[in-house]
RNA sequence: GUUCCCGUAGCUCAGGUGGAUAGAGCGUUGGAUUCCUAAUCCAAAGGCCACAGGUUCGAAUCCUGUCGGGAACACCA
């Protein structure tokens, strides 16, 4: 092996070669598909080093039964380099036993590849646009935005590691009614800054103190020329200014989380560029948009002012939606959906694939936007895969009690508050310790606990332990180990190496499934193995990483420790969590 | 009423797009330290994978229905 190749990649290749040989021998058909063939650790380590389901998956295509095919595959595999034996077990699994050096090579691969260990090419350089956060620019980020932000960012990093070219994008909703409300709220603060007595903030405006400085800035910049002017004179000015200020606030909050988007797209700019009109024109020509009358809302009392009106409707029912959806309002303005549809068309022009991360409260709009992307991208001859990931609610707790929040008074828990209290790493890691589509609790007391019950702490602790050990080593112990020394590593070390070797597979599986949380769980398992091995040294001095009077063995163990540390770092980097050296 | 998500050990959760005997942590019980970081480790007990059907060599995983929990059902964003 001249190239540095990871173990699973190498043996996947060997299996492909064996299967290829069977194709040329006519055992398997020429058009056999190997796509469901997997190579994985056997259920029980005593079965061997690697297991493949190839025979079971391909039996049908070979028109034979799994065990017969398994024998033919096993024969080829036994002859392969580095394979000691290939046994058939259960319904047709093939268990491979490897020469011990195979695993030791993996350690060398980890060290040689360093930060690139785990990097994959399955993404094949395709471009993926991940849109996440996209919080309305009306105030600081609060708790509700946090999970989607972290999941989107970790997913982006994961896809990059898996070989995709990722664009992180933020959609600024700066065109709807809520930014007018923002502008009015700022105007009030502006008058306040000029000395007016504004009294209580009226119902329907944003009451938060964070607008006070914006008002002050505008007062000193503009003087009092808009203090008593009619609204239509100052509204555009205040709106633009307020959105700019709020985006600065939001970018600051995101930076606290370690998140940086490459692209910020403005809804207002989209309108100015006439994108929604373009989209509508195309959709009408192709029969996806027609003028029609909406049905009254079902299942609950219709709004008092509801009356049937003819609107331009998008045929989302063709794609499984309950009803067709309006792209324009009766006053002629675009609906959010109308603009969003054009926005996705714009994104699809620049990327091979789109992913949106949304809060679960938007679940009801998934069908229509997926329908729109399907209609537009297929129609334009470039079908673009598009996935919407919904992140469920986070319930904030403190010592088992729900944290009360009142959005009305502007007294909500901001992301800045959270990070201030528990730190960025804790927030990020904790958000990734549950699959996103399940609801979760975030307990301020629990997440800072220093115990095995707290995954963030536990994983960082494992890394700090390794670093501490490495620091303790003498110069002769810190050298590259000889082959003989590496050969002294036994079963207990192998358990650890086996787990480490899973990392590249874990990255690929997580990337394919678009599930960054798997990396968090993997790291926890790796940390468990590390701590288990480390503890052996508490009762048996000869099992420590650093063994007195045995420089060779110490060098081999330290080499192992270093490799595990490298894998922990690589995984934590995907999650955007610091790998600390001391705790 | 409709749509979406969830239902796995007493509790909190994993479970690699169908594979071998169902996995962790907490809690319970019993152990381990001349410690390179014990904020740790080892072991035991604990399961009708909500329920009922279906698909096939094989289902916690896929399909249908039922029951529970959550969320959303504007021309709002």
XYZ file of C-alpha atoms (C1' of nucleotides) in Angstrom:
660
model
C 0.000 0.000 0.000
C 1.858 3.055 -1.160
C -0.983 5.519 -0.822
C -2.286 6.165 2.610
C -5.551 4.338 2.505
C -7.913 3.733 5.364
C -8.786 0.201 6.260
C -12.424 0.179 5.276
C -11.681 1.848 1.994
C -8.959 -0.696 1.245
C -11.068 -3.743 1.979
C -14.119 -2.362 0.221
C -11.825 -2.293 -2.777
C -10.840 -5.904 -2.229
C -14.458 -6.961 -2.090
C -15.229 -5.046 -5.263
C -12.358 -6.843 -6.964
C -13.660 -10.216 -5.818
C -17.158 -9.431 -7.022
C -15.782 -8.138 -10.285
C -14.021 -11.468 -10.786
C -17.277 -13.310 -10.219
C -18.932 -11.141 -12.827
C -16.321 -12.063 -15.412
C -16.723 -15.719 -14.470
C -20.422 -15.417 -15.105
C -21.467 -16.181 -11.551
C -22.915 -12.706 -11.274
C -24.677 -10.989 -14.163
C -22.836 -8.257 -16.073
C -25.233 -5.622 -14.854
C -25.081 -6.663 -11.197
C -25.562 -3.790 -8.812
C -23.305 -3.692 -5.775
C -24.885 -0.648 -4.275
C -26.289 -2.337 -1.167
C -23.116 -4.242 -0.406
C -21.706 -3.121 2.905
C -18.532 -3.736 4.820
C -18.931 -3.341 8.524
C -17.626 -4.479 11.864
C -19.106 -7.844 12.793
C -21.730 -7.910 15.443
C -19.385 -9.729 17.764
C -15.638 -9.106 17.658
C -15.016 -12.822 18.080
C -16.497 -13.372 14.610
C -13.591 -11.633 12.995
C -12.428 -8.190 11.942
C -14.806 -7.288 9.153
C -18.109 -8.552 7.849
C -19.883 -8.162 4.535
C -23.456 -8.844 3.527
C -22.486 -9.181 -0.156
C -23.755 -12.737 -0.580
C -27.176 -11.979 0.893
C -27.661 -8.854 -1.127
C -26.499 -10.406 -4.397
C -27.996 -13.889 -4.096
C -31.089 -12.924 -6.029
C -29.114 -11.347 -8.853
C -26.931 -14.468 -9.033
C -30.062 -16.628 -9.019
C -28.729 -18.746 -6.210
C -29.017 -18.913 -2.451
C -26.940 -16.732 -0.143
C -24.784 -19.478 1.283
C -23.706 -20.891 -2.052
C -22.767 -17.460 -3.313
C -21.054 -16.749 -0.026
C -18.751 -19.693 -0.562
C -17.751 -18.422 -3.966
C -17.082 -14.942 -2.668
C -15.245 -16.248 0.356
C -12.943 -18.272 -1.854
C -11.866 -15.143 -3.698
C -11.478 -13.168 -0.490
C -9.339 -15.792 1.185
C -6.845 -15.380 -1.613
C -6.705 -11.624 -1.179
C -3.807 -9.763 0.376
C -3.891 -9.427 4.135
C -6.865 -11.733 4.600
C -6.240 -14.626 6.971
C -9.629 -16.264 6.637
C -13.123 -15.709 5.313
C -15.839 -17.600 7.145
C -19.502 -17.836 6.369
C -21.909 -17.348 9.218
C -25.593 -16.978 9.935
C -27.798 -16.353 6.912
C -24.799 -15.640 4.688
C -22.537 -13.103 6.290
C -18.897 -13.402 5.362
C -16.599 -12.704 8.267
C -13.060 -11.717 7.455
C -10.105 -12.174 9.699
C -7.179 -9.896 8.939
C -3.516 -9.974 9.720
C -2.922 -7.984 12.894
C -0.817 -5.505 10.973
C -3.930 -4.305 9.167
C -5.167 -2.490 12.220
C -1.766 -1.120 13.070
C -1.630 0.308 9.565
C -4.797 2.202 10.389
C -2.983 3.966 13.208
C -0.339 5.027 10.759
C -3.024 6.176 8.354
C -4.609 8.328 11.044
C -1.287 9.938 11.854
C -0.325 10.393 8.227
C -3.656 11.883 7.224
C -3.967 14.009 10.352
C -6.747 16.554 10.001
C -7.799 14.831 6.783
C -8.512 11.500 8.431
C -12.209 10.972 7.811
C -12.293 13.104 4.707
C -14.267 11.412 1.989
C -14.886 11.805 -1.698
C -18.465 10.520 -1.764
C -19.664 14.071 -2.245
C -17.736 14.081 -5.532
C -17.424 17.837 -5.414
C -21.107 18.441 -6.025
C -22.317 21.778 -4.746
C -24.809 21.838 -1.921
C -26.523 24.983 -0.733
C -27.470 24.817 2.926
C -29.806 27.560 4.051
C -30.133 27.858 7.793
C -31.001 30.308 10.557
C -32.705 32.891 8.320
C -34.151 34.488 11.432
C -36.258 37.574 10.800
C -34.102 40.687 11.125
C -36.228 42.162 13.867
C -34.084 41.564 16.916
C -31.344 39.496 18.509
C -31.357 35.752 18.020
C -33.180 33.874 20.697
C -33.432 30.281 21.785
C -35.836 29.351 19.043
C -33.178 29.895 16.414
C -30.407 28.078 18.154
C -30.955 24.463 17.272
C -31.460 25.065 13.582
C -28.366 27.245 13.531
C -26.170 24.600 15.093
C -27.600 21.719 13.105
C -27.281 23.630 9.843
C -23.728 24.607 10.548
C -22.628 21.136 11.639
C -24.369 19.615 8.642
C -22.497 22.011 6.378
C -19.158 21.043 7.891
C -20.055 17.386 7.666
C -20.937 17.644 3.988
C -17.682 19.459 3.341
C -15.730 16.685 5.002
C -17.631 14.202 2.864
C -16.442 15.925 -0.268
C -19.204 18.360 -1.142
C -18.700 21.959 -2.060
C -20.971 23.671 0.451
C -22.472 27.156 0.447
C -23.828 28.370 3.759
C -26.649 30.777 3.075
C -28.902 33.062 5.108
C -32.155 34.430 3.698
C -32.997 37.853 5.049
C -36.753 38.387 5.271
C -36.518 42.109 4.856
C -39.607 42.672 2.735
C -42.594 41.597 4.785
C -44.867 43.380 7.205
C -42.703 42.530 10.183
C -39.930 44.840 9.012
C -42.443 47.683 8.762
C -43.308 46.985 12.374
C -39.604 47.059 13.113
C -39.240 50.412 11.345
C -42.142 51.884 13.348
C -40.667 50.558 16.563
C -37.345 52.171 15.715
C -39.055 55.436 14.810
C -40.545 55.465 18.284
C -37.107 54.969 19.820
C -35.795 57.699 17.547
C -38.365 60.135 18.889
C -37.535 58.990 22.384
C -33.881 59.774 21.726
C -34.908 63.224 20.603
C -36.568 63.787 23.958
C -40.184 62.857 23.233
C -42.136 61.118 25.972
C -43.187 57.911 24.253
C -44.800 56.280 27.253
C -45.460 52.551 27.071
C -44.641 50.779 23.832
C -47.949 50.285 22.027
C -49.311 46.807 21.399
C -48.031 45.378 18.137
C -44.639 47.071 18.150
C -41.381 45.515 19.278
C -40.775 46.538 22.872
C -37.197 45.317 23.297
C -34.496 47.609 24.644
C -32.159 46.544 21.877
C -33.821 49.129 19.642
C -32.879 52.030 21.928
C -29.347 52.414 20.539
C -30.663 52.152 16.989
C -33.017 55.054 17.694
C -30.210 57.067 19.229
C -27.940 56.479 16.273
C -30.634 57.624 13.887
C -31.355 60.685 16.013
C -27.778 61.846 15.907
C -27.441 61.023 12.232
C -30.690 62.504 10.950
C -31.560 65.147 13.542
C -35.257 65.738 14.053
C -36.343 66.019 10.425
C -38.440 62.823 10.607
C -39.798 63.336 14.105
C -43.186 64.634 12.991
C -43.073 63.674 9.324
C -45.766 61.415 7.848
C -44.981 57.737 7.922
C -44.546 57.182 4.211
C -41.669 59.688 4.224
C -39.598 57.993 6.877
C -40.650 54.383 6.654
C -38.270 53.269 3.859
C -35.340 55.040 5.482
C -35.993 53.592 8.896
C -36.685 50.175 7.513
C -33.421 49.939 5.629
C -31.439 51.292 8.525
C -33.125 49.086 11.085
C -32.628 45.921 9.029
C -28.955 46.706 8.566
C -28.542 47.235 12.289
C -30.435 44.074 13.182
C -28.386 42.012 10.769
C -25.256 43.269 12.495
C -26.717 42.151 15.798
C -27.606 38.752 14.364
C -24.201 38.281 12.761
C -22.682 39.052 16.128
C -24.860 36.413 17.772
C -23.954 33.891 15.101
C -20.270 34.642 15.554
C -20.668 33.788 19.229
C -21.876 30.385 18.093
C -18.961 30.122 15.686
C -21.223 30.422 12.660
C -20.370 32.368 9.528
C -22.525 32.321 6.411
C -20.943 32.916 3.042
C -24.046 34.306 1.401
C -26.717 36.612 2.741
C -29.641 36.920 0.333
C -32.141 39.717 0.686
C -35.796 39.197 -0.025
C -36.154 42.879 -0.862
C -33.356 42.599 -3.413
C -35.075 39.586 -4.893
C -38.203 41.646 -5.440
C -36.239 44.521 -6.942
C -34.624 42.150 -9.388
C -38.068 41.013 -10.493
C -37.413 37.363 -9.681
C -40.933 36.553 -8.465
C -42.375 37.926 -11.723
C -40.030 35.739 -13.715
C -41.051 32.700 -11.741
C -44.735 33.467 -12.069
C -44.459 33.941 -15.792
C -42.793 30.588 -16.247
C -45.185 28.811 -13.900
C -48.213 30.250 -15.671
C -46.921 29.261 -19.087
C -46.441 25.737 -17.840
C -49.785 25.468 -16.123
C -48.584 25.473 -12.545
C -50.180 28.783 -11.686
C -53.797 29.779 -12.390
C -56.260 32.324 -11.060
C -58.683 30.760 -8.650
C -60.587 31.152 -5.433
C -59.318 29.778 -2.148
C -61.537 27.616 -0.031
C -62.351 28.845 3.449
C -60.029 27.392 6.097
C -61.303 24.031 7.287
C -61.612 22.635 10.733
C -61.760 25.900 12.572
C -63.876 28.994 12.405
C -63.023 31.053 9.327
C -61.568 34.479 10.036
C -64.265 37.127 10.463
C -63.239 39.050 7.399
C -62.926 35.992 5.209
C -64.438 36.310 1.793
C -63.776 34.471 -1.448
C -61.344 36.351 -3.694
C -59.665 35.353 -6.892
C -55.896 34.992 -6.489
C -53.025 33.541 -8.493
C -52.660 30.037 -7.100
C -49.850 27.523 -7.390
C -50.996 23.957 -7.991
C -49.380 22.416 -4.939
C -52.226 19.889 -4.692
C -50.572 18.125 -7.620
C -47.744 17.384 -5.215
C -49.790 16.199 -2.256
C -50.606 19.488 -0.563
C -54.124 20.003 0.887
C -54.867 23.006 -1.224
C -53.357 25.236 -3.846
C -51.390 28.128 -2.430
C -51.559 31.800 -3.331
C -48.405 33.464 -4.590
C -49.893 36.961 -4.434
C -52.221 38.708 -2.027
C -55.441 40.449 -3.022
C -53.638 43.794 -2.808
C -51.246 42.598 -5.500
C -48.243 42.168 -3.210
C -46.327 38.892 -3.214
C -47.006 36.407 -0.479
C -44.096 35.013 1.428
C -44.490 31.834 -0.548
C -44.454 33.682 -3.845
C -41.120 35.236 -3.022
C -39.715 32.115 -1.441
C -40.419 30.153 -4.560
C -38.458 32.616 -6.637
C -35.694 32.555 -4.067
C -35.357 28.791 -4.317
C -35.279 29.006 -8.059
C -32.387 31.424 -7.734
C -30.549 29.058 -5.393
C -31.150 26.090 -7.660
C -29.448 27.900 -10.514
C -26.209 27.941 -8.566
C -26.192 24.592 -6.755
C -26.609 20.923 -7.560
C -28.604 20.371 -4.426
C -30.522 22.424 -1.873
C -31.078 21.842 1.818
C -33.161 24.100 4.058
C -33.116 23.891 7.823
C -36.421 25.085 9.262
C -38.090 25.208 12.624
C -40.869 22.694 13.114
C -43.426 25.495 13.267
C -43.004 25.819 9.497
C -43.787 22.171 8.857
C -47.042 23.089 7.174
C -45.274 24.905 4.356
C -42.829 22.175 3.399
C -45.045 20.542 0.809
C -45.728 23.671 -1.154
C -42.106 24.762 -1.372
C -40.932 21.285 -2.298
C -43.627 21.225 -4.913
C -42.471 24.544 -6.266
C -38.837 23.486 -6.466
C -39.809 20.242 -8.154
C -41.963 22.056 -10.711
C -39.398 24.743 -11.438
C -36.253 22.665 -11.511
C -37.716 19.812 -13.527
C -39.331 22.175 -15.930
C -36.048 23.962 -16.458
C -34.343 20.694 -17.259
C -32.242 20.567 -14.125
C -34.046 18.530 -11.488
C -32.538 19.705 -8.238
C -32.690 17.504 -5.164
C -34.168 19.566 -2.379
C -34.578 18.569 1.205
C -36.136 20.426 4.092
C -34.853 19.403 7.493
C -37.195 20.286 10.313
C -35.717 20.885 13.716
C -38.083 20.394 16.593
C -38.592 22.671 19.567
C -36.164 22.934 22.442
C -37.668 23.167 25.894
C -35.444 25.189 28.193
C -35.137 23.797 31.688
C -33.317 24.727 34.837
C -32.897 21.998 37.404
C -35.833 20.058 35.999
C -38.197 23.039 35.877
C -39.263 24.675 32.611
C -37.870 28.169 32.129
C -40.651 30.697 31.732
C -40.411 33.047 28.829
C -42.528 35.936 27.829
C -42.070 37.035 24.267
C -44.569 39.846 24.626
C -42.502 41.836 27.051
C -39.439 41.312 24.910
C -38.039 39.301 27.766
C -36.919 36.188 25.895
C -33.767 34.213 26.375
C -31.264 35.206 23.759
C -28.506 33.119 22.323
C -26.026 35.594 23.733
C -27.455 34.920 27.221
C -27.173 31.180 26.750
C -23.607 31.295 25.548
C -22.718 33.686 28.301
C -24.019 31.214 30.839
C -22.788 27.855 29.554
C -20.390 28.554 26.685
C -20.412 27.949 22.971
C -19.137 24.385 23.045
C -21.801 23.232 25.458
C -24.574 24.834 23.441
C -23.347 23.372 20.169
C -22.638 19.868 21.362
C -25.824 19.586 23.385
C -27.955 20.642 20.428
C -26.444 17.713 18.537
C -27.099 15.049 21.127
C -30.564 14.320 19.841
C -31.773 13.698 16.354
C -33.141 17.003 15.116
C -36.644 15.775 14.347
C -37.249 14.834 17.965
C -38.103 17.390 20.604
C -35.460 17.969 23.231
C -34.876 19.575 26.561
C -31.947 21.821 27.321
C -31.294 21.973 31.025
C -28.944 24.764 32.060
C -27.955 22.853 35.162
C -27.297 19.522 33.494
C -25.282 20.670 30.508
C -22.499 22.059 32.640
C -22.302 19.032 34.900
C -18.897 17.373 34.929
C -19.839 13.726 34.606
C -20.304 10.887 32.198
C -23.943 11.890 32.038
C -22.835 14.978 30.155
C -21.486 14.048 26.705
C -19.831 17.395 26.010
C -17.800 17.245 29.109
C -17.028 13.559 28.729
C -15.667 13.825 25.191
C -13.559 16.857 26.001
C -12.286 15.112 29.098
C -11.073 12.178 27.030
C -9.181 14.527 24.761
C -7.687 16.456 27.655
C -6.543 13.206 29.232
C -4.746 12.227 26.061
C -3.068 15.598 25.793
C -2.038 15.451 29.407
C -0.493 12.034 28.884
C 1.347 13.168 25.793
C 2.730 16.128 27.716
C 4.054 13.803 30.399
C 5.976 11.625 27.979
C 9.734 11.928 27.711
C 11.513 12.604 24.462
C 12.529 8.979 23.866
C 8.943 7.885 24.412
C 7.504 10.398 22.005
C 9.260 9.014 18.956
C 7.661 7.089 16.132
C 7.365 3.489 17.284
C 9.148 0.623 15.539
C 7.146 -2.164 13.928
C 8.211 -4.474 16.731
C 6.930 -2.039 19.302
C 3.628 -1.653 17.499
C 3.378 -5.417 17.423
C 3.243 -5.380 21.207
C -0.160 -3.701 21.151
C -2.772 -6.238 22.184
C -6.497 -6.852 22.121
C -7.316 -4.029 24.468
C -5.602 -1.537 22.232
C -7.210 -3.129 19.184
C -10.658 -2.416 20.570
C -9.742 1.233 20.589
C -8.214 1.142 17.121
C -11.270 -0.614 15.723
C -13.479 2.126 17.012
C -11.219 4.827 15.672
C -11.232 3.139 12.271
C -15.005 3.575 12.145
C -14.684 7.313 11.871
C -14.452 7.529 8.066
C -17.467 5.244 7.728
C -19.339 7.238 10.304
C -18.676 10.450 8.385
C -19.961 8.948 5.162
C -23.060 7.451 6.746
C -23.864 10.656 8.602
C -23.324 12.738 5.480
C -25.525 10.512 3.339
C -28.268 10.641 5.927
C -27.685 14.363 6.532
C -27.464 13.664 10.237
C -24.586 15.404 11.987
C -25.765 14.214 15.379
C -24.343 10.794 14.603
C -20.870 12.225 14.884
C -21.647 13.423 18.395
C -22.778 9.956 19.432
C -19.778 8.364 17.802
C -17.406 10.640 19.680
C -19.060 9.702 22.917
C -18.459 6.018 22.165
C -14.867 6.664 21.224
C -14.372 8.595 24.460
C -15.876 5.681 26.380
C -13.383 3.272 24.820
C -10.516 5.621 25.527
C -11.481 6.026 29.170
C -11.960 2.289 29.558
C -8.488 1.628 28.242
C -7.019 4.426 30.273
C -8.496 2.981 33.441
C -6.776 -0.329 32.949
C -3.622 1.510 33.919
C -5.029 2.325 37.331
C -4.572 -1.226 38.533
C -1.977 -2.472 36.113
C 1.034 -0.258 35.634
C 2.112 -2.207 32.567
C -1.096 -1.164 30.831
C -0.498 2.534 31.054
C 0.268 4.597 28.040
C 3.608 5.388 29.559
C 5.267 2.245 30.870
C 8.390 2.866 32.898
C 11.499 1.137 31.532
C 9.806 0.137 28.298
C 10.442 2.934 25.851
C 9.310 0.880 22.881
C 5.917 -0.022 24.266
C 5.430 3.500 25.561
C 6.169 4.871 22.124
C 3.602 2.523 20.577
C 0.935 3.395 23.138
C 1.590 7.095 22.820
C 1.308 6.738 19.082
C -2.096 5.189 19.706
C -3.087 7.941 22.130
C -2.097 10.558 19.629
C -4.141 8.904 16.899
C -7.235 8.735 19.112
C -6.759 12.372 19.971
C -6.593 13.153 16.278
C -9.890 11.381 15.615
C -11.550 13.177 18.520
C -10.327 16.488 17.160
C -11.512 15.723 13.657
C -14.954 14.799 14.917
C -15.232 17.799 17.193
C -14.231 20.042 14.321
C -17.275 18.863 12.383
C -19.454 19.803 15.317
C -17.709 23.135 15.745
C -16.642 22.272 19.269
C -13.227 23.017 20.716
C -10.976 20.074 21.556
C -9.459 21.347 24.791
C -5.984 20.311 25.955
C -6.563 20.880 29.655
C -9.550 20.821 31.947
C -61.150 17.933 10.759
C -56.228 17.809 7.907
C -50.837 17.565 7.591
C -45.973 16.789 9.862
C -42.783 14.814 13.964
C -42.355 11.465 18.032
C -43.656 6.571 20.941
C -37.399 1.479 22.359
C -35.102 -0.551 30.073
C -38.078 2.895 36.028
C -36.028 7.990 33.713
C -33.213 10.594 29.389
C -32.035 8.829 24.737
C -28.989 5.832 20.496
C -30.012 2.191 16.934
C -25.129 3.017 10.366
C -31.932 3.865 4.985
C -34.161 -4.397 6.038
C -29.497 -8.203 8.814
C -26.478 -12.121 13.362
C -28.155 -12.538 20.692
C -31.711 -4.973 21.133
C -27.575 -0.683 22.893
C -25.647 3.594 26.095
C -26.104 7.158 30.271
C -28.801 8.166 34.810
C -31.023 5.522 38.797
C -30.631 0.502 41.683
C -27.161 -3.481 43.519
C -22.050 -5.230 44.050
C -16.906 -4.244 43.088
C -12.001 -1.483 41.584
C -7.349 3.654 42.899
C 0.949 2.568 45.363
C -4.029 7.247 39.793
C -0.101 8.734 32.947
C -6.350 13.817 35.039
C -11.271 8.837 39.920
C -14.926 14.575 37.221
C -12.968 7.537 36.023
C -13.530 2.193 35.344
C -15.662 -3.106 35.871
C -19.959 -6.238 36.753
C -25.214 -7.520 37.701
C -30.399 -6.711 37.384
C -33.791 -4.303 34.128
C -37.282 -5.085 27.036
C -44.464 -7.602 24.105
C -39.114 -1.918 20.464
C -47.200 1.711 21.995
C -51.033 -1.822 19.751
C -53.088 -4.819 15.457
C -52.390 -6.462 10.697
C -49.269 -6.688 6.084
C -44.678 -6.961 2.720
C -40.035 -11.446 2.667
C -35.301 -15.713 3.549
C -35.264 -11.798 7.692
C -38.780 -5.917 10.470
C -37.448 -1.676 16.182
C -36.407 -0.195 10.930
C -40.710 -0.442 5.088
C -46.657 -0.253 4.207
C -51.890 0.215 6.320
C -54.921 1.115 10.468
C -55.705 2.216 15.838
C -54.230 4.566 20.438
C -51.186 8.137 23.085
C -47.676 12.917 23.200
C -46.126 17.381 20.526
C -46.335 21.024 16.509
C -48.613 23.492 12.472
C -52.906 24.454 9.668
C -53.755 33.199 6.895
C -53.641 36.508 1.384
C -49.029 36.284 8.448
C -43.771 35.504 8.246
